[in-house]
Amino acid sequence: MRFPECLLKVRRTALLAVLAAPAVSADEVPWNTYVVDRTVEVSPGARKNKAFPMEEGSALCDLHLRAEAPWRIRSSRIALRDDKTLWFKASDREYIIASGYAPNEYVVVRGELEKPGGGSGKGAEERPQFQVTVPKVDLQWAAKHGEASQEEKEDSVPAVIMVSEDPNDFGTLIVCAPKDDFHLSDPRVTLTWTHPDAVKVYRGNSEVGSGVSWLLMAGTQLELSVKAVRPEADVKFTLKGEPDVVSHERAVDYVRAMCAKVEFVTPAGDPVSAPKDAGDGQNEFTFSAANPGVLTMNLKAKVTPAAAAPTIAADCRFEVGAIGTSAMAWAAANPRGKATGNGGFLTATVAFTGLPDRNDAFGKKKAVLLLKGRKLDENDYEVFFPKNATNHPGGQAGSPNWFYYWKEGGVCGIPPDCTFDPFGEYGWTQPGVDSIIRIGFDAAKINTGPETYISRLAGFGSITTTGAGRGIQCVAETIQHEQHHLYFYQTYHGFGADPDSDGIPSSVEPTEDGVASCPTNADTYRLGDDYQPYGDNEIRCRKIEMRLTISIYPAQDWANPGCQSLRQFGPRP
């Protein structure tokens, strides 16, 4: 609050008189304003120093001047002051500082004395001079660490210092030399602070402890680095001057700090060893099955103490990884990832619309939370496509997403000319007609062979897996199986006699695949009794699946469910 010029000629006889001044509205004076009343007795040639120590909240400082008998104050004036809007002259005998929030406003009052009935004498003895100084000590946060604390209420609006080992995140305290004429008191200042276990204070590279003192000459200052060690809601730094010459009180100033820590809530944890696909801590995100598909991330970080969240929110920003050609858009409340303070949390929402055009756009990403461009925290998460939906951006219309994305080179061996058969089961070919492999929905489920990989339960068609390929592995096995059928036809068709009609000439049948079988009986090459009726050609194609090396494929499977996702059957490969 600032007092208008009209109050310069108003004598304040009581706090209520000031509050009742027409130019001051009720909401300008805090309800907890209190009076700090000080009286100084002056005499000819007196140079007095009167401190105004104040506690928290706003105060009205009342400086009374009283002349030593037989003198009386003839005139006085403000000779020097820091802030022309705070200290005012109410009369030659009274000066006030209205609604002061921190006791760090310097003022010098100079005046003349006279004796009652002394006439208009011209001698120095008849009009001697006097001076009264209200000294100042000044403690400030550097602007980059506490803009809010530079306002009038710097004692109650804390700077926020992040718990960090990075020197760029340390607070910077500025200790200014005391303001005085240095004839009245020692230019020594003493700094103390609460919660010494929450902060470490350094001058240069040397740590200093609470209670440290310095002699600071006029016009000088020193900078201290403040490192936050652990979260703490209120650390109070107090700077005191030396005792004054009137009542031995000390000029005092103080500022506050919050030591804050920020940790990701979403995403959080390891998406590989501790996957989670919903709620707080989510670290697996999957596009919807709608067309176009949408992936929404509700980012969240916890701030300790909670009171620091609204203070730092405006300077905090989330960043997430791009997802290929998918269109990224932040919510209206979070432009460019700007955080929203929500209780003791920072939040932001971002959405990706349209599945990307490449399989390698999915997978591991990183979310980062920044404060003024500096990293506060980061965490990994993973992005998936809905496996059996059909909302991919191109390729064969109506084919499932897994067919579109796994058809990329090197994912699981699907040939470029392979087609999806919506009515097929696993896979089939037409040797002698074309070399195209056709695969159906079941190709990305659970492989039912070879027999060495499964065991039958009671009842026809009921199986339990003991190692059969799933998902991307199953597709790779199906492709290899069908390619082996084409291999037999392309290699041996018309090559020689084939009395058992299994597609393998009698001359090579005993040694093909390293297993001998009867050239006249297509059922003698047994992988297991359940497969004997299929004939040697089919059994040999199932045999090739047992020799298939597919160790690189699971790492490229970003389907949900799939090898990398939470809902994949069993542990990840």
XYZ file of C-alpha atoms in Angstrom:
573
model
C 0.000 0.000 0.000
C 1.232 3.526 -0.801
C 0.083 6.616 1.120
C -1.001 9.622 -0.991
C 0.754 12.984 -0.777
C -2.172 14.477 1.130
C -1.079 12.517 4.180
C 2.172 14.467 4.375
C 0.358 17.147 6.349
C -1.767 14.829 8.446
C -0.623 14.174 11.956
C -1.237 10.571 12.882
C -2.250 10.475 16.532
C -3.396 6.848 16.388
C -3.550 3.966 13.958
C -7.293 4.442 13.548
C -6.807 8.016 12.431
C -4.603 6.849 9.551
C -6.981 4.100 8.563
C -9.863 6.564 8.535
C -8.198 8.894 6.026
C -10.565 9.313 3.057
C -7.905 8.419 0.492
C -7.304 4.958 1.967
C -9.822 2.178 1.290
C -10.393 -0.600 3.787
C -8.971 -3.282 1.524
C -5.636 -1.438 1.231
C -4.732 -2.003 4.878
C -4.305 -5.652 5.938
C -6.424 -6.692 8.886
C -3.336 -7.690 10.857
C -1.523 -4.352 10.529
C 0.162 -3.459 13.801
C 2.050 -0.429 15.148
C 5.777 -0.275 15.822
C 6.135 2.894 17.919
C 9.566 4.375 18.633
C 10.579 7.609 20.367
C 13.957 9.321 20.084
C 15.055 12.127 22.395
C 17.194 14.681 20.593
C 19.491 17.393 21.874
C 21.846 19.896 20.237
C 24.277 18.117 17.928
C 22.606 14.749 18.522
C 23.168 12.012 15.964
C 20.875 9.168 16.860
C 20.264 5.747 15.295
C 16.891 4.032 15.856
C 16.155 0.540 14.495
C 12.652 -0.693 13.693
C 12.708 -4.484 14.078
C 9.451 -5.927 12.758
C 7.971 -9.363 12.694
C 5.819 -10.868 9.965
C 2.856 -9.116 8.423
C 2.423 -5.434 7.649
C 3.234 -2.757 10.192
C 2.945 0.970 10.681
C 6.223 2.397 11.954
C 5.796 5.525 14.038
C 8.937 7.576 14.711
C 8.434 10.257 17.412
C 11.025 12.971 18.000
C 11.181 14.525 21.470
C 13.483 17.385 22.381
C 15.581 17.306 25.510
C 14.602 20.109 27.918
C 14.807 23.046 27.625
C 14.913 22.592 23.859
C 12.041 22.159 21.501
C 11.938 21.074 17.877
C 11.708 24.114 15.645
C 11.701 22.254 12.295
C 12.643 18.939 10.730
C 12.629 17.280 7.339
C 13.399 14.002 5.599
C 16.921 14.431 4.264
C 17.434 10.969 2.708
C 15.239 7.965 2.090
C 15.225 4.897 -0.128
C 11.586 4.782 -1.087
C 9.785 8.100 -1.502
C 6.392 6.407 -1.236
C 6.817 4.767 2.178
C 8.225 7.278 4.689
C 6.110 10.391 5.312
C 6.256 13.410 7.540
C 3.179 13.755 9.702
C 4.635 16.718 11.647
C 7.999 18.099 12.734
C 7.809 15.638 15.598
C 6.434 12.549 13.897
C 7.318 10.426 10.856
C 5.526 7.294 9.705
C 6.117 4.400 7.359
C 2.725 3.054 6.350
C 2.024 -0.627 5.790
C 5.638 -1.716 5.820
C 6.149 -5.404 5.112
C 9.883 -5.657 5.660
C 11.949 -3.494 8.009
C 14.443 -2.384 5.406
C 13.476 1.191 4.519
C 16.232 3.716 5.195
C 15.445 7.286 6.240
C 17.433 10.239 7.641
C 15.604 13.041 9.431
C 17.450 16.318 10.073
C 16.166 19.291 12.023
C 16.847 22.319 14.230
C 16.164 22.977 17.861
C 15.279 26.181 19.666
C 14.730 27.314 23.229
C 11.305 28.527 24.275
C 11.309 32.302 24.486
C 14.702 32.498 22.836
C 13.491 34.889 20.161
C 14.948 34.776 16.702
C 18.535 34.509 17.715
C 20.962 33.838 14.927
C 23.698 31.972 16.776
C 24.376 28.301 16.203
C 23.755 27.701 19.888
C 20.245 29.092 19.638
C 19.324 26.893 16.604
C 21.474 23.790 16.878
C 21.133 20.883 14.440
C 20.237 17.248 15.102
C 19.958 14.055 13.032
C 18.022 10.826 13.471
C 18.725 7.812 11.240
C 16.584 4.716 10.816
C 19.194 2.228 9.541
C 18.551 -0.491 6.989
C 19.852 -3.956 6.328
C 18.825 -5.543 3.067
C 18.560 -9.226 2.133
C 17.241 -10.143 -1.327
C 16.790 -13.086 -3.649
C 18.309 -12.698 -7.067
C 15.452 -12.193 -9.524
C 15.907 -15.496 -11.375
C 15.260 -17.410 -8.146
C 12.405 -15.407 -6.665
C 10.679 -12.759 -8.735
C 7.666 -12.824 -6.447
C 9.820 -12.111 -3.392
C 10.878 -8.749 -4.801
C 7.470 -7.248 -4.076
C 6.542 -5.430 -0.860
C 5.707 -8.717 0.816
C 9.134 -10.204 0.258
C 9.094 -11.478 3.831
C 6.032 -13.654 3.216
C 6.304 -14.631 -0.484
C 9.022 -17.298 -0.664
C 11.404 -18.034 -3.472
C 11.249 -21.653 -4.624
C 14.562 -23.522 -4.804
C 14.560 -26.952 -6.392
C 16.207 -29.877 -4.650
C 19.005 -30.484 -7.130
C 22.732 -31.046 -7.508
C 22.838 -28.691 -10.487
C 24.323 -25.278 -9.481
C 21.925 -23.667 -11.968
C 19.082 -24.678 -9.652
C 20.639 -23.141 -6.522
C 19.100 -19.994 -5.055
C 21.140 -16.796 -4.977
C 20.940 -14.573 -1.892
C 22.194 -10.999 -2.101
C 23.404 -9.512 1.182
C 23.703 -5.732 0.880
C 25.837 -3.510 3.108
C 23.823 -1.812 5.861
C 22.619 1.693 5.168
C 23.800 4.096 7.842
C 26.247 6.960 8.024
C 28.711 4.572 9.740
C 29.219 7.055 12.540
C 26.345 5.583 14.490
C 26.846 1.825 14.371
C 29.235 -0.903 13.263
C 28.766 -1.974 9.572
C 28.477 -5.612 10.554
C 25.637 -7.899 9.481
C 24.764 -11.380 10.755
C 22.846 -13.990 8.756
C 20.909 -16.865 10.326
C 18.387 -19.329 8.904
C 16.019 -22.030 10.016
C 16.124 -25.707 8.963
C 19.896 -25.958 8.398
C 19.350 -29.611 7.431
C 17.230 -28.524 4.453
C 19.682 -26.073 2.872
C 23.397 -25.566 2.447
C 24.727 -22.015 2.010
C 27.943 -21.236 0.168
C 30.072 -18.161 -0.327
C 31.978 -19.076 -3.437
C 33.074 -22.675 -2.912
C 33.101 -22.444 0.889
C 30.111 -23.535 2.932
C 29.030 -21.150 5.704
C 26.892 -21.902 8.718
C 23.929 -20.119 10.244
C 25.102 -17.208 12.408
C 27.867 -16.098 10.047
C 28.821 -12.374 10.160
C 30.496 -9.995 7.702
C 31.752 -6.410 7.764
C 30.327 -4.777 4.653
C 31.276 -1.216 3.764
C 28.795 1.179 2.189
C 27.829 0.366 -1.386
C 29.085 -3.227 -1.310
C 27.272 -6.529 -1.354
C 28.003 -10.229 -1.483
C 26.244 -13.153 -3.142
C 25.554 -16.482 -1.505
C 24.458 -19.727 -3.166
C 21.693 -21.666 -1.474
C 21.414 -25.370 -2.268
C 18.197 -27.183 -1.357
C 19.011 -30.561 0.193
C 15.540 -31.840 0.991
C 11.948 -30.598 0.605
C 10.908 -28.016 3.193
C 7.892 -25.704 3.169
C 9.442 -22.734 4.972
C 13.077 -21.762 5.414
C 13.476 -18.282 6.893
C 16.681 -16.305 6.364
C 17.217 -13.393 8.776
C 19.780 -10.616 8.377
C 20.496 -8.371 11.371
C 22.555 -5.247 11.810
C 24.439 -4.151 14.901
C 22.577 -2.610 17.891
C 21.556 1.022 17.487
C 22.826 3.817 19.748
C 19.434 4.630 21.223
C 17.897 1.418 22.539
C 20.344 -1.182 21.245
C 17.779 -2.705 18.902
C 18.889 -4.113 15.554
C 17.788 -3.377 12.020
C 16.493 -6.610 10.546
C 15.395 -8.013 7.199
C 14.379 -11.483 6.170
C 13.312 -13.527 3.183
C 11.850 -16.989 2.846
C 12.367 -20.024 0.674
C 10.580 -23.242 -0.168
C 12.810 -26.208 -0.939
C 10.801 -28.101 -3.529
C 11.150 -31.468 -5.193
C 9.275 -32.609 -8.309
C 8.799 -36.257 -9.292
C 6.850 -37.806 -12.160
C 3.635 -39.562 -11.212
C 2.669 -40.334 -14.826
C 4.615 -41.756 -16.512
C 6.561 -43.478 -13.759
C 8.369 -46.725 -13.146
C 10.065 -48.961 -15.694
C 7.751 -49.849 -18.601
C 9.728 -53.065 -19.141
C 10.035 -54.493 -15.619
C 6.955 -52.796 -14.116
C 4.506 -52.026 -16.949
C 1.240 -50.205 -16.196
C -1.368 -49.212 -18.755
C -3.860 -47.115 -16.764
C -4.140 -44.615 -13.896
C -1.369 -42.896 -11.959
C 1.974 -44.366 -12.888
C 0.873 -45.382 -16.378
C 3.891 -46.046 -18.596
C 2.306 -47.918 -21.523
C 0.092 -45.947 -23.895
C -1.906 -47.425 -26.783
C -3.777 -45.750 -29.623
C -7.532 -46.259 -29.645
C -9.202 -48.552 -32.191
C -11.207 -45.633 -33.638
C -10.423 -44.230 -37.061
C -8.386 -42.121 -36.770
C -6.843 -43.604 -33.679
C -6.129 -41.298 -30.733
C -3.560 -41.685 -27.983
C -4.028 -39.425 -24.944
C -1.411 -38.881 -22.250
C -2.416 -37.310 -18.927
C 0.957 -36.207 -17.588
C 1.320 -35.627 -13.873
C 4.115 -34.699 -11.465
C 4.033 -34.433 -7.677
C 5.427 -31.310 -6.025
C 6.743 -31.489 -2.463
C 5.823 -29.353 -0.598
C 2.431 -28.981 -2.279
C 2.372 -25.206 -1.692
C 5.199 -24.779 -4.227
C 3.124 -26.140 -7.130
C 1.201 -22.952 -8.036
C 4.386 -20.880 -7.665
C 6.442 -22.880 -10.157
C 3.629 -23.992 -12.502
C 3.924 -20.977 -14.807
C 7.612 -21.715 -15.381
C 7.250 -25.488 -15.849
C 6.746 -27.313 -19.139
C 6.295 -30.953 -20.094
C 7.922 -32.500 -23.161
C 7.106 -35.873 -24.742
C 8.511 -37.755 -27.706
C 7.026 -37.473 -31.180
C 5.223 -40.509 -32.630
C 6.267 -40.416 -36.251
C 3.660 -38.820 -38.523
C 0.979 -38.776 -35.829
C -0.335 -35.236 -35.161
C 0.502 -33.997 -31.664
C -1.691 -31.389 -29.919
C -1.499 -30.094 -26.338
C -4.697 -29.305 -24.475
C -5.839 -25.667 -24.555
C -4.802 -25.254 -20.911
C -1.291 -26.515 -21.690
C 0.084 -24.637 -24.722
C 3.474 -26.078 -25.728
C 3.300 -28.349 -22.693
C 2.936 -25.586 -20.094
C 2.059 -27.146 -16.741
C -1.115 -26.477 -14.796
C -0.874 -26.227 -11.009
C -3.466 -28.563 -9.540
C -3.278 -28.879 -5.773
C 0.134 -30.318 -5.035
C 0.589 -31.513 -8.606
C 1.629 -30.261 -12.022
C -0.471 -31.640 -14.876
C -0.780 -31.419 -18.653
C -2.648 -33.328 -21.342
C -1.385 -34.108 -24.828
C -3.073 -36.105 -27.588
C -1.765 -37.793 -30.743
C -4.226 -38.282 -33.601
C -3.747 -40.803 -36.404
C -1.458 -43.805 -36.190
C 2.030 -43.205 -37.648
C 3.020 -44.671 -40.996
C 5.964 -46.717 -39.696
C 6.412 -49.420 -37.103
C 9.615 -47.861 -35.771
C 7.641 -44.753 -34.707
C 6.268 -46.757 -31.776
C 8.192 -48.021 -28.789
C 10.243 -46.359 -26.098
C 9.862 -42.623 -25.539
C 10.859 -40.175 -22.827
C 8.792 -37.620 -20.906
C 10.649 -34.642 -19.449
C 9.576 -31.916 -17.018
C 11.437 -28.617 -17.332
C 11.650 -25.538 -15.103
C 12.748 -22.500 -17.096
C 14.416 -24.850 -19.547
C 16.234 -26.907 -16.903
C 15.321 -30.573 -16.436
C 13.603 -31.381 -13.150
C 12.700 -35.007 -13.832
C 12.274 -37.489 -16.661
C 10.867 -40.956 -17.169
C 10.520 -43.560 -19.917
C 7.260 -44.825 -21.370
C 6.246 -46.952 -24.374
C 3.753 -46.442 -27.184
C 1.758 -49.230 -28.880
C -0.785 -49.773 -31.638
C -3.973 -51.814 -31.110
C -3.003 -55.149 -32.574
C -6.227 -56.340 -34.178
C -7.785 -52.983 -35.091
C -7.736 -51.874 -38.726
C -7.035 -48.116 -38.342
C -3.504 -48.016 -39.769
C -2.840 -45.204 -42.279
C -2.258 -47.216 -45.485
C -1.556 -50.611 -47.020
C -4.234 -53.228 -47.693
C -7.667 -51.936 -46.734
C -9.320 -53.918 -43.960
C -6.096 -55.671 -42.915
C -5.255 -55.635 -39.198
C -2.678 -53.257 -37.809
C -0.264 -56.062 -37.054
C -0.193 -57.051 -40.735
C 0.481 -53.443 -41.814
C 3.275 -52.706 -39.310
C 4.957 -56.106 -39.225
C 5.184 -56.146 -43.003
C 7.999 -53.598 -42.763
C 11.337 -55.110 -43.702
C 13.007 -57.109 -40.964
C 10.139 -57.112 -38.471
C 8.994 -60.695 -38.906
C 9.740 -61.658 -42.501
C 6.389 -60.940 -44.172
C 7.226 -60.687 -47.929
C 6.282 -57.456 -49.756
C 3.805 -59.336 -52.001
C 2.146 -61.170 -49.094
C -1.577 -60.466 -48.793
C -4.010 -60.642 -45.924
C -6.889 -63.096 -46.280
C -9.803 -62.030 -44.055
C -11.360 -65.468 -44.486
C -8.174 -67.491 -43.970
C -6.902 -69.007 -40.783
C -3.109 -69.253 -40.517
C -1.581 -69.208 -43.970
C -1.732 -70.859 -47.379
C -0.082 -70.849 -50.782
C -0.852 -72.051 -54.305
C 2.328 -73.754 -55.553
C 2.284 -73.949 -59.333
C -0.172 -71.020 -59.573
C 1.760 -68.202 -57.899
C 4.317 -67.633 -55.154
C 2.134 -65.349 -53.026
C 1.751 -66.166 -49.334
C -1.668 -65.457 -47.861
C -2.113 -65.179 -44.105
C -5.199 -64.781 -41.943
C -6.101 -63.576 -38.440
C -4.931 -66.774 -36.732
C -1.384 -66.257 -37.974
C -0.859 -63.644 -35.224
C -2.355 -65.743 -32.463
C -0.839 -68.926 -31.033
C 0.867 -71.453 -33.271
C -0.556 -74.963 -32.880
C 2.610 -76.757 -33.951
C 5.053 -78.363 -34.108
C 3.925 -81.210 -31.894
C 7.118 -80.947 -29.834
C 5.939 -77.483 -28.748
C 2.484 -78.484 -27.473
C 0.706 -81.139 -25.466
C -2.872 -82.271 -25.879
C -5.459 -82.017 -23.142
C -8.633 -84.051 -22.878
C -11.080 -83.131 -25.622
C -10.606 -82.515 -29.306
C -8.826 -79.259 -30.228
C -8.101 -78.132 -26.668
C -4.425 -77.323 -26.216
C -2.095 -75.704 -23.755
C 1.108 -74.080 -24.967
C 4.511 -75.039 -23.665
C 6.571 -72.791 -25.919
C 4.642 -72.263 -29.134
C 5.184 -68.980 -30.949
C 2.872 -66.066 -30.155
C 2.091 -62.932 -32.092
C 5.047 -61.737 -34.100
C 6.824 -65.042 -33.576
C 3.813 -67.001 -34.755
C 3.604 -64.920 -37.961
C 7.315 -65.538 -38.630
C 6.782 -69.278 -38.209
C 3.764 -69.219 -40.525
C 5.744 -67.368 -43.209
C 8.609 -69.836 -42.984
C 6.170 -72.747 -43.140
C 4.468 -71.482 -46.313
C 7.777 -70.538 -47.933
C 8.919 -74.143 -47.411
C 5.894 -75.376 -49.329
C 6.904 -73.086 -52.209
C 10.489 -74.286 -51.905
C 9.493 -77.913 -52.419
C 7.425 -77.108 -55.490
C 9.926 -74.704 -57.027
C 12.849 -77.055 -56.358
C 11.429 -80.497 -57.109
C 8.364 -80.111 -59.368
C 8.916 -82.392 -62.389
C 12.307 -83.417 -61.013
C 11.558 -87.149 -60.768
C 9.210 -89.905 -59.719
C 6.985 -89.125 -56.710
C 4.781 -92.214 -56.152
C 3.563 -91.024 -52.701
C 2.560 -87.594 -54.140
C 4.087 -85.627 -51.298
C 5.853 -83.171 -53.632
C 9.301 -84.632 -52.912
C 10.904 -86.941 -55.501
C 11.771 -90.431 -54.319
C 15.454 -89.851 -55.141
C 15.868 -87.129 -52.520
C 13.131 -87.946 -50.052
C 15.279 -90.149 -47.771
C 17.747 -87.269 -47.115
C 15.648 -84.076 -47.432
C 15.720 -82.281 -44.080
C 18.110 -84.938 -42.804
C 15.407 -87.483 -42.104
C 14.840 -90.663 -44.133
C 11.299 -91.705 -45.063
C 9.721 -94.290 -47.326
C 9.412 -92.925 -50.892
C 6.165 -94.828 -51.351
C 4.481 -93.743 -48.088
C 3.961 -90.055 -47.448
C 3.015 -90.735 -43.838
C 6.227 -92.370 -42.631
C 8.072 -89.182 -41.690
C 6.598 -88.684 -38.269
C 6.859 -85.536 -36.141
C 4.227 -86.980 -33.880
C 1.201 -89.141 -34.221
C -1.123 -86.144 -34.523
C 0.651 -84.981 -37.712
C 1.073 -88.262 -39.523
C -2.099 -87.814 -41.630
C -0.811 -84.526 -43.078
C 1.888 -86.215 -45.157
C 5.619 -85.682 -45.447
C 5.383 -82.306 -47.188
C 3.323 -80.738 -44.417
C 5.312 -82.361 -41.655
C 8.603 -81.191 -43.187
C 7.219 -77.635 -43.344
C 6.348 -77.835 -39.669
C 9.800 -79.189 -39.009
C 11.333 -76.042 -40.485
C 9.568 -73.973 -37.811
C 11.567 -75.784 -35.144
C 14.816 -74.565 -36.715
C 13.617 -70.953 -37.072
C 15.753 -68.309 -35.358
C 13.533 -65.348 -34.381
C 15.396 -63.723 -31.522
C 15.390 -60.250 -33.105
C 11.656 -60.068 -33.731
C 10.143 -59.490 -30.262
C 12.038 -56.233 -29.813
C 10.201 -54.812 -32.832
C 6.740 -55.910 -31.780
C 4.815 -52.789 -30.639
C 1.371 -54.357 -30.846
C -0.887 -54.419 -27.824
C -1.213 -57.229 -26.914
C 2.218 -58.268 -28.064
C 5.732 -59.225 -27.019
C 6.476 -55.801 -25.481
C 3.096 -54.934 -23.989
C 1.645 -55.594 -20.574
C -1.174 -57.737 -21.904
C 1.093 -60.186 -23.743
C 0.670 -63.734 -22.434
C 3.461 -64.501 -20.008
C 6.736 -62.662 -19.498
C 8.480 -60.723 -22.213
C 11.017 -62.616 -24.320
